[in-house]
Tab-separated table of C-alpha atoms in Angstrom:
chain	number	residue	atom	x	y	z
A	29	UNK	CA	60.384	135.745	130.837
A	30	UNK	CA	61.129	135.896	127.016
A	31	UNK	CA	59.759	139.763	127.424
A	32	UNK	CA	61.932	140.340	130.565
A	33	UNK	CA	65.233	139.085	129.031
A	34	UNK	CA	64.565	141.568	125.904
A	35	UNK	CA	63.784	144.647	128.043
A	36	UNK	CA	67.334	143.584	129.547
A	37	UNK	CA	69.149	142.929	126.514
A	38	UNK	CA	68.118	146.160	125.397
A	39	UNK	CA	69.246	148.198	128.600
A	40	UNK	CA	73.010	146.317	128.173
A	41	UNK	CA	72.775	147.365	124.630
A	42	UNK	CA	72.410	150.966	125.777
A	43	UNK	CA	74.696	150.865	128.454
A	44	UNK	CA	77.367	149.573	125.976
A	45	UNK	CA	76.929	151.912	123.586
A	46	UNK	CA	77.645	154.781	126.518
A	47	UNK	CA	81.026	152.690	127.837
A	48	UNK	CA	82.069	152.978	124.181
A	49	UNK	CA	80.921	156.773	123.771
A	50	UNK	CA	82.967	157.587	126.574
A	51	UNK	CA	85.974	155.181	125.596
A	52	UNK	CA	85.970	157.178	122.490
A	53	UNK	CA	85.930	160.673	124.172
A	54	UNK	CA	88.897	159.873	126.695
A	55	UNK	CA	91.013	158.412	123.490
A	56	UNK	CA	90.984	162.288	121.938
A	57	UNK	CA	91.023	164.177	124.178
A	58	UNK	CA	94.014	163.371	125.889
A	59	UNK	CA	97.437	164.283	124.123
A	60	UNK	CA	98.732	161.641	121.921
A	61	UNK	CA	102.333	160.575	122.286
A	62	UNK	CA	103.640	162.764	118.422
A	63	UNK	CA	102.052	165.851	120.356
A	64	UNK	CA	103.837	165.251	123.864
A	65	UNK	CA	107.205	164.657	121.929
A	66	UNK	CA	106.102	167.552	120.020
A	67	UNK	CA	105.921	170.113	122.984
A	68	UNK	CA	109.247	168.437	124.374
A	69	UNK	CA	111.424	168.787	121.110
A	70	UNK	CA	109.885	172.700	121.483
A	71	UNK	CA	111.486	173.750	124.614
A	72	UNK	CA	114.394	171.683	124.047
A	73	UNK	CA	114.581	174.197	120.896
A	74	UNK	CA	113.728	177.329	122.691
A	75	UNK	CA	116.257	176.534	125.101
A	76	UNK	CA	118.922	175.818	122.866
A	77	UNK	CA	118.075	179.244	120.935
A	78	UNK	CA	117.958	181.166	124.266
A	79	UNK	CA	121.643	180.151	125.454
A	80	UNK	CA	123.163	180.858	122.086
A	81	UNK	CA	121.221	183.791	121.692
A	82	UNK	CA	122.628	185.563	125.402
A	83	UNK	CA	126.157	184.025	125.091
A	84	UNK	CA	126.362	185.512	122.049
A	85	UNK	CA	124.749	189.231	122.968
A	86	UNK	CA	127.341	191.878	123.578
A	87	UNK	CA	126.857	194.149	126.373
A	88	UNK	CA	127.346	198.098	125.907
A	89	UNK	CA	125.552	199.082	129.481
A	90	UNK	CA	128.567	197.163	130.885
A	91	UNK	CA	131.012	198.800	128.913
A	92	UNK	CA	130.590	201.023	125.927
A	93	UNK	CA	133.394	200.739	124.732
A	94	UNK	CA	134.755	197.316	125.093
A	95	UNK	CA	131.598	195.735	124.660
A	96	UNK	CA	131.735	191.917	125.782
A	97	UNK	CA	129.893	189.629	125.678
A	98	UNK	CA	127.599	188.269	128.412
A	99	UNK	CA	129.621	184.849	127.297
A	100	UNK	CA	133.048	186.808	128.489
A	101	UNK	CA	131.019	188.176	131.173
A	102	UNK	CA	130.669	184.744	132.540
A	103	UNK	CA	133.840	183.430	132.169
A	104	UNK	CA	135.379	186.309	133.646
A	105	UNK	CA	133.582	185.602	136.271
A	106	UNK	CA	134.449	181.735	136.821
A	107	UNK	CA	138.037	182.606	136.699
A	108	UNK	CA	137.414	185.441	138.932
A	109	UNK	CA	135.171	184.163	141.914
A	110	UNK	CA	133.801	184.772	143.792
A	111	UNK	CA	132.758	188.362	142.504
A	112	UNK	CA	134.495	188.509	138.919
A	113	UNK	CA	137.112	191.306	138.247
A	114	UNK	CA	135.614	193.050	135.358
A	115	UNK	CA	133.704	196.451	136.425
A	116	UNK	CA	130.135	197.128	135.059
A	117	UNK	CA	129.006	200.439	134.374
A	118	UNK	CA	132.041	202.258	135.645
A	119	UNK	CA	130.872	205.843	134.889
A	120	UNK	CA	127.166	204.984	136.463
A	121	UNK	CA	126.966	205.477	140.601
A	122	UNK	CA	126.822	202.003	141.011
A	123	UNK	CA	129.638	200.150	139.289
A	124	UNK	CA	129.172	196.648	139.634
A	125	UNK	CA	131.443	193.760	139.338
A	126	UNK	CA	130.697	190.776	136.493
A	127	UNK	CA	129.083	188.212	138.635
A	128	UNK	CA	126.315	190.350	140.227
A	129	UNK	CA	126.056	192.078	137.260
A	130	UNK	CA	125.316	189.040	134.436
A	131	UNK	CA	123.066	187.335	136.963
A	132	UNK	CA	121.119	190.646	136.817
A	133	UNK	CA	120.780	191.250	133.265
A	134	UNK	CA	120.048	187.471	132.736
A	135	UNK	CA	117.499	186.929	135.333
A	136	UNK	CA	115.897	190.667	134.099
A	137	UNK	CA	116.725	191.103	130.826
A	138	UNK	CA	116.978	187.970	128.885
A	139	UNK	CA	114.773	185.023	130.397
A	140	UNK	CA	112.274	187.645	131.879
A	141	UNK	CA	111.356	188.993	128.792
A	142	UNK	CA	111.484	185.625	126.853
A	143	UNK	CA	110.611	182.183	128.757
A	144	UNK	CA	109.174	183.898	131.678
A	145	UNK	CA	107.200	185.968	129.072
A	146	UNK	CA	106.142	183.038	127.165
A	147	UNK	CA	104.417	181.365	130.575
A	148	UNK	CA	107.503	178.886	131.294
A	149	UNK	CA	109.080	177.873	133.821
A	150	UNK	CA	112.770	177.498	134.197
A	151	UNK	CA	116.147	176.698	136.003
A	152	UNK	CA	119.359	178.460	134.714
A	153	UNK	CA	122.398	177.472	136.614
A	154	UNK	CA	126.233	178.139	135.678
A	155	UNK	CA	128.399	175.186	137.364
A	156	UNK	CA	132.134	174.271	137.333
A	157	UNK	CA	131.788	170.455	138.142
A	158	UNK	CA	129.104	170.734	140.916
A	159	UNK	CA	129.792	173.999	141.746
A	160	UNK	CA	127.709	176.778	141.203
A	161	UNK	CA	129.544	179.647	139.659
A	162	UNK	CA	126.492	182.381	139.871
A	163	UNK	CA	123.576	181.775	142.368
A	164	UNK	CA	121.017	179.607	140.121
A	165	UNK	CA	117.630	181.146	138.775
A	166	UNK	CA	114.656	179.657	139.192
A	167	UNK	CA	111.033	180.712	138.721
A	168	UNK	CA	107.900	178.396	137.714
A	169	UNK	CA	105.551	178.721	134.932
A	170	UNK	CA	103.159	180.962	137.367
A	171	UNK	CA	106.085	183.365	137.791
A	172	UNK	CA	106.884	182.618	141.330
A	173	UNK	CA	110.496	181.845	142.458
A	174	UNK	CA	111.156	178.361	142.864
A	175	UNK	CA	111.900	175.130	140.860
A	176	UNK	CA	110.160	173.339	138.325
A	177	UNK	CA	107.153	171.018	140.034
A	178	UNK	CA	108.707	167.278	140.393
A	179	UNK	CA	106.089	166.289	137.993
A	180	UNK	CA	106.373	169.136	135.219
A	181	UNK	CA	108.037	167.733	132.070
A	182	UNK	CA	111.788	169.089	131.621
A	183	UNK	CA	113.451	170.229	128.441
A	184	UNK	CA	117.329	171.600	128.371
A	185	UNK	CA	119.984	172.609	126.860
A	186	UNK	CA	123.809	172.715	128.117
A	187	UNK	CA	126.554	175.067	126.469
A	188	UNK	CA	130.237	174.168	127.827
A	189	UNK	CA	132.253	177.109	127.682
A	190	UNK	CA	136.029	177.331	127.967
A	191	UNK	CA	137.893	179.715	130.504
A	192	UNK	CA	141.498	179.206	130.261
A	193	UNK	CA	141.880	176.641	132.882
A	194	UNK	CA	138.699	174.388	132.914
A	195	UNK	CA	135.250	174.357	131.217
A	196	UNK	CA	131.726	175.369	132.660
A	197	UNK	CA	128.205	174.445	132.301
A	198	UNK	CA	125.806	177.406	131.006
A	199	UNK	CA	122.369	175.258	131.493
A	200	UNK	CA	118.495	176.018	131.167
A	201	UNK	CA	116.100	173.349	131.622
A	202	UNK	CA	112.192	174.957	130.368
A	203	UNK	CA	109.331	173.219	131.967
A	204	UNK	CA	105.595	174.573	131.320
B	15	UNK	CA	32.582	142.507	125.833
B	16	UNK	CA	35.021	143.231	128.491
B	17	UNK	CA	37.546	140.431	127.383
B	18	UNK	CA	37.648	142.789	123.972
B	19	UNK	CA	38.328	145.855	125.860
B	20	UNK	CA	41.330	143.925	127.731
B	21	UNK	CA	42.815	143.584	124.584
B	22	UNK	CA	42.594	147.368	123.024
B	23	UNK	CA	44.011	148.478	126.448
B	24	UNK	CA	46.733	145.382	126.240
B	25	UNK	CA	47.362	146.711	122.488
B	26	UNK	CA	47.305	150.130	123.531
B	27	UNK	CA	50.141	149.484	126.375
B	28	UNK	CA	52.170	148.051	124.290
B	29	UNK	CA	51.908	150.711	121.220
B	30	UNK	CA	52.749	153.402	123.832
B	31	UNK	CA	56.004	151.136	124.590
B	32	UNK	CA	56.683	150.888	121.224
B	33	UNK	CA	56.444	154.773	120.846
B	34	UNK	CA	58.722	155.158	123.981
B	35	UNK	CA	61.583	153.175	122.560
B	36	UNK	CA	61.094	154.838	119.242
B	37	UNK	CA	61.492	158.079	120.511
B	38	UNK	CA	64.116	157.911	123.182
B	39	UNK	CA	66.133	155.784	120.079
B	40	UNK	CA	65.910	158.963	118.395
B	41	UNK	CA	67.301	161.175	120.871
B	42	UNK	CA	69.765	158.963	121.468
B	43	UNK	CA	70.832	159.096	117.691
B	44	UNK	CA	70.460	162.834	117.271
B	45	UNK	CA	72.515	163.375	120.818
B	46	UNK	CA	75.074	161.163	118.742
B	47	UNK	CA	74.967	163.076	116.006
B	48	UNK	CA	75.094	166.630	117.849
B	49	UNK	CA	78.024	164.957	119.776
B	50	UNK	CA	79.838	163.796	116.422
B	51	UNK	CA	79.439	167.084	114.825
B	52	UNK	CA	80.775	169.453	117.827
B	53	UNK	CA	83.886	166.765	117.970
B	54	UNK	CA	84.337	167.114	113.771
B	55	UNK	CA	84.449	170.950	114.277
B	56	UNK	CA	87.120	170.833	117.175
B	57	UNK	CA	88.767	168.426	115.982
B	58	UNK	CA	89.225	170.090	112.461
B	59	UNK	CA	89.799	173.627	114.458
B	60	UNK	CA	92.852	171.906	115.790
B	61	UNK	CA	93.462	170.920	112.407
B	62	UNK	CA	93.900	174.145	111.179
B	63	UNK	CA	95.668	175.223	114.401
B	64	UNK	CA	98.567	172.810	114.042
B	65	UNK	CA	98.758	173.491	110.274
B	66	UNK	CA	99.296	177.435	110.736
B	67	UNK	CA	101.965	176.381	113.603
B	68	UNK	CA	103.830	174.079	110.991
B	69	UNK	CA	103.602	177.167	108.446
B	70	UNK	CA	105.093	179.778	110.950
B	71	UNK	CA	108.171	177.954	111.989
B	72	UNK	CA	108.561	176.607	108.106
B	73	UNK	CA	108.555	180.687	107.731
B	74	UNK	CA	111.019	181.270	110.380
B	75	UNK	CA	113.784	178.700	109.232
B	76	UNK	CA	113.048	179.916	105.783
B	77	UNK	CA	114.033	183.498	106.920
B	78	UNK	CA	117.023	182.433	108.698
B	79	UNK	CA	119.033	181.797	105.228
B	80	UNK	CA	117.129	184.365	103.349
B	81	UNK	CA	120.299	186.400	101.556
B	82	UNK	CA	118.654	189.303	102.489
B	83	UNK	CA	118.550	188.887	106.089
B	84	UNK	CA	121.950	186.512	106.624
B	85	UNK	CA	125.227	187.629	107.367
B	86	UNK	CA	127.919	187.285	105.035
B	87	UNK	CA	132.197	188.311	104.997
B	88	UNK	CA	133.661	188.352	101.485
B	89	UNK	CA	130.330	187.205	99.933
B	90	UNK	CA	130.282	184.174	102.065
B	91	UNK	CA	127.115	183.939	104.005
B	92	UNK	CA	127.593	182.808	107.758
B	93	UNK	CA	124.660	180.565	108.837
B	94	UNK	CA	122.356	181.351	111.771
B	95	UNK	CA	123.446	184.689	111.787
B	96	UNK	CA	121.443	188.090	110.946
B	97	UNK	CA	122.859	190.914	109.695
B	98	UNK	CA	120.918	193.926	111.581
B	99	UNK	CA	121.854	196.534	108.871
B	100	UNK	CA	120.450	194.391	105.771
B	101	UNK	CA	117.036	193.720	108.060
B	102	UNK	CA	116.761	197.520	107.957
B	103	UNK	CA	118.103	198.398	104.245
B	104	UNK	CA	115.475	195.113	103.094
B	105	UNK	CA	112.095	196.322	105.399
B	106	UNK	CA	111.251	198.608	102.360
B	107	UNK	CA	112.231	196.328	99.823
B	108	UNK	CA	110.018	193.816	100.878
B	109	UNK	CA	107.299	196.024	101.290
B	110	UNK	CA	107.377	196.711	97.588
B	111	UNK	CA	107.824	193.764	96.307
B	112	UNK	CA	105.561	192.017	98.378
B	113	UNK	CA	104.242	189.184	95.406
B	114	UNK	CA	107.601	188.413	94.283
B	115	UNK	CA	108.282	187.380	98.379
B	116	UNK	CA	104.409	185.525	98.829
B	117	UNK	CA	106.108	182.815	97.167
B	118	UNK	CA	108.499	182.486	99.741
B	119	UNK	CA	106.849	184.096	103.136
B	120	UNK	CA	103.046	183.469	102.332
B	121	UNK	CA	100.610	184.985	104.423
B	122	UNK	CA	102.458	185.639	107.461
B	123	UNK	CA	103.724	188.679	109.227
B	124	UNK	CA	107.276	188.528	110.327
B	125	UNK	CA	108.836	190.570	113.498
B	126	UNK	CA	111.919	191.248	114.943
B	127	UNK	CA	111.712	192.876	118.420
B	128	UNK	CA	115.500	194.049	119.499
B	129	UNK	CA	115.767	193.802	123.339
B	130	UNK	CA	118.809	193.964	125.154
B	131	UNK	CA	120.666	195.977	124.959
B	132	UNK	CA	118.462	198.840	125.445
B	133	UNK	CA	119.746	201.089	123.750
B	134	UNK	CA	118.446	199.237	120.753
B	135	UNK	CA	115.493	198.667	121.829
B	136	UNK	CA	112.975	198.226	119.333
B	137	UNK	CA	110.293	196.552	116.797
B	138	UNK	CA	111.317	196.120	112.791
B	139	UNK	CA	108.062	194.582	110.868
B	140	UNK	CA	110.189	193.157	108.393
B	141	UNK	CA	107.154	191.284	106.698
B	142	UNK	CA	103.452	191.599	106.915
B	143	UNK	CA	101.233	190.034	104.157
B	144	UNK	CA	97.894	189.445	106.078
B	145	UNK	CA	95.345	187.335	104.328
B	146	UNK	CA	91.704	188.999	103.185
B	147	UNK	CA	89.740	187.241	105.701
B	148	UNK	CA	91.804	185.330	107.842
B	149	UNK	CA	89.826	183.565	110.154
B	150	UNK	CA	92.818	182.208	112.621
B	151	UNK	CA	96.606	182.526	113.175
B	152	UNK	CA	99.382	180.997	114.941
B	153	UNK	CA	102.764	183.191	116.565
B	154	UNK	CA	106.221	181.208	116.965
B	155	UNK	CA	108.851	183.614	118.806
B	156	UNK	CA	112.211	182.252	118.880
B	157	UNK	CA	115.510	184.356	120.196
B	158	UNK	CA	118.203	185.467	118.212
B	159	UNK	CA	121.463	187.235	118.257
B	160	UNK	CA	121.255	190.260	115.592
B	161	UNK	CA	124.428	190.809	114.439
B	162	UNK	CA	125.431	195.131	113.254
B	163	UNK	CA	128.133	194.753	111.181
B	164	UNK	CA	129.046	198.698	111.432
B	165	UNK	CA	129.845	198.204	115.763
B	166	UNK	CA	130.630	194.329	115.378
B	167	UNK	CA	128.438	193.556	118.025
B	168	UNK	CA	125.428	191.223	118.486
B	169	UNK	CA	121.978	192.383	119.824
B	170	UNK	CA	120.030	189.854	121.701
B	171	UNK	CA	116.337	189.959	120.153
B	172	UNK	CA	113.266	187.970	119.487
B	173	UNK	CA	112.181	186.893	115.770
B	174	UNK	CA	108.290	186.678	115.841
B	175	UNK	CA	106.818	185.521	113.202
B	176	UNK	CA	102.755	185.226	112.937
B	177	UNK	CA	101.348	182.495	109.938
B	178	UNK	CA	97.418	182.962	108.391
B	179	UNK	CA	94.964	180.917	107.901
């Protein structure tokens, strides 16, 4: 008996010892909370440095000579909907007016060749109130169109910008 | 006689259990100790990994109020701005004086990539100080407007910058 309850002492010992192992595996190697609110604070930033960064940019495809901004660009076409009333690329054979043409070079120029670049997904939207003022973009981290998954972590940033009767929402939300 | 031999072979049983639990005790402490090591060297890899990270985006705010790269009207320099024309006129400056700006850039190599629009299209390596044998490094890219000063226009563009280790 005394020999029997040794062997099993032993074996719990053991089995202990693996629980504990294991235990001790899960605790690092699953994110802590500093590097979740880590990779949060980053796309928050990214965002934030994306939006000023394009508002900012002046366009000289649109017009060489006046160049505006993709910020004016916008506005011109909130106050201007639904197609805007500045002309793009008058000289080219395909003048286009502001709205088409910002939701172009955003969606191709800008957030292609930065978050979608960089493997993240995103949601740009431009809204008076509730209303969207150019049609919203939205791809996911795998590069296909479509919104962030419901369970992805979001990060964004929101820029208010005047026109000269209200104020509208430039927003990008980053999710990986 | 036989009452003997029970004994050695009772004796003999129980040595070879002894053995048993010696041994597999053994592999159980050197699996422990393989499994303890591999975890050290990941977990210090990661070390490293977050340490170059922190370095590169210490870099890039550094470089953001560097006078040589800021903009500035009536020698008053306008934050979170960069002035396209002194990147340029300072690429070659930095390149010669690369110790004097170790102290303040390290090891790192520093990028900005112009994209839209495209006309301007294009790479300056502003900074590159690689370390004799790095063994790892870590990229932050952040975007930025470059301002030219000579159109009064901003450039939308990428600053890159790559820390050693």
């Amino acid at each position: 008996m005394a020999k029997g309850q040794t062997e099993i002492l032993g074996i719990a010992i053991v089995v202990v010892l693996v629980i504990m192992g294991l235990l001790f595996l899960l605790r690092f190697s699953t994110p802590g909370d500093s590097d979740i609110l880590k990779q949060r604070l980053g796309r928050a930033q990214i965002a934030n440095n994306v939006i000023s960064a394009m508002l900012a940019t002046s366009d000289t495809v649109c017009d060489a000579v006046k160049k505006p901004r993709l910020q004016d660009l916008l506005i011109d076409c909130a106050e201007n909907q639904p197609s805007g009333s500045v002309v793009c690329k008058q000289q080219s054979t395909k003048p286009t007016l502001s709205c088409q043409y910002v939701k172009g070079v955003i969606a191709e120029e800008i957030l292609a060749k930065t978050v979608e670049k960089w493997k993240y997904g995103y949601e740009f939207s431009v809204k008076r109130e509730d209303k969207l003022i150019i049609p919203e973009l939205k791809k996911t981290s795998a590069g296909q169109d479509g919104k962030c998954p419901a369970i992805a972590e979001l990060d964004s940033q929101e820029y208010p910008l005047p026109t000269t009767t209200d104020i509208i929402k430039v927003k990008l939300k980053i999710c990986n | 006689m036989s009452t003997h031999l029970l004994i050695m072979k009772k004796a003999q049983v129980k040595m070879g259990e002894n053995i048993a639990v010696l041994l597999l005790f053994t592999v159980l402490l050197v699996l422990g100790i393989i499994f303890y090591v591999q975890y050290q060297r990941g977990a210090l890899r990661d070390e490293l990994r977050e340490q170059r990270l922190k370095d590169a985006i210490q870099i890039s705010q550094r470089i953001a109020y560097l006078p040589e790269v800021q903009c500035s009207e009536d020698a008053i320099q306008k934050e979170n701005c960069y002035d396209g024309v002194k990147i340029e006129k300072a690429t070659p400056i930095l390149k010669a004086n690369k110790n004097y700006y170790y102290g303040i850039l390290g090891y790192s190599k520093v990028e900005i990539e112009l994209l839209y629009p495209p006309s301007d299209a294009k790479t300056i390596l502003f900074y590159d100080n690689k370390k004799p044998g790095t063994v790892s490094e870590e990229m932050v890219q952040a975007p930025i407007a470059v301002y030219l000063p000579n159109e009064d226009r901003y450039v939308f563009a990428v600053l890159k910058v790559v820390a050693y280790g």
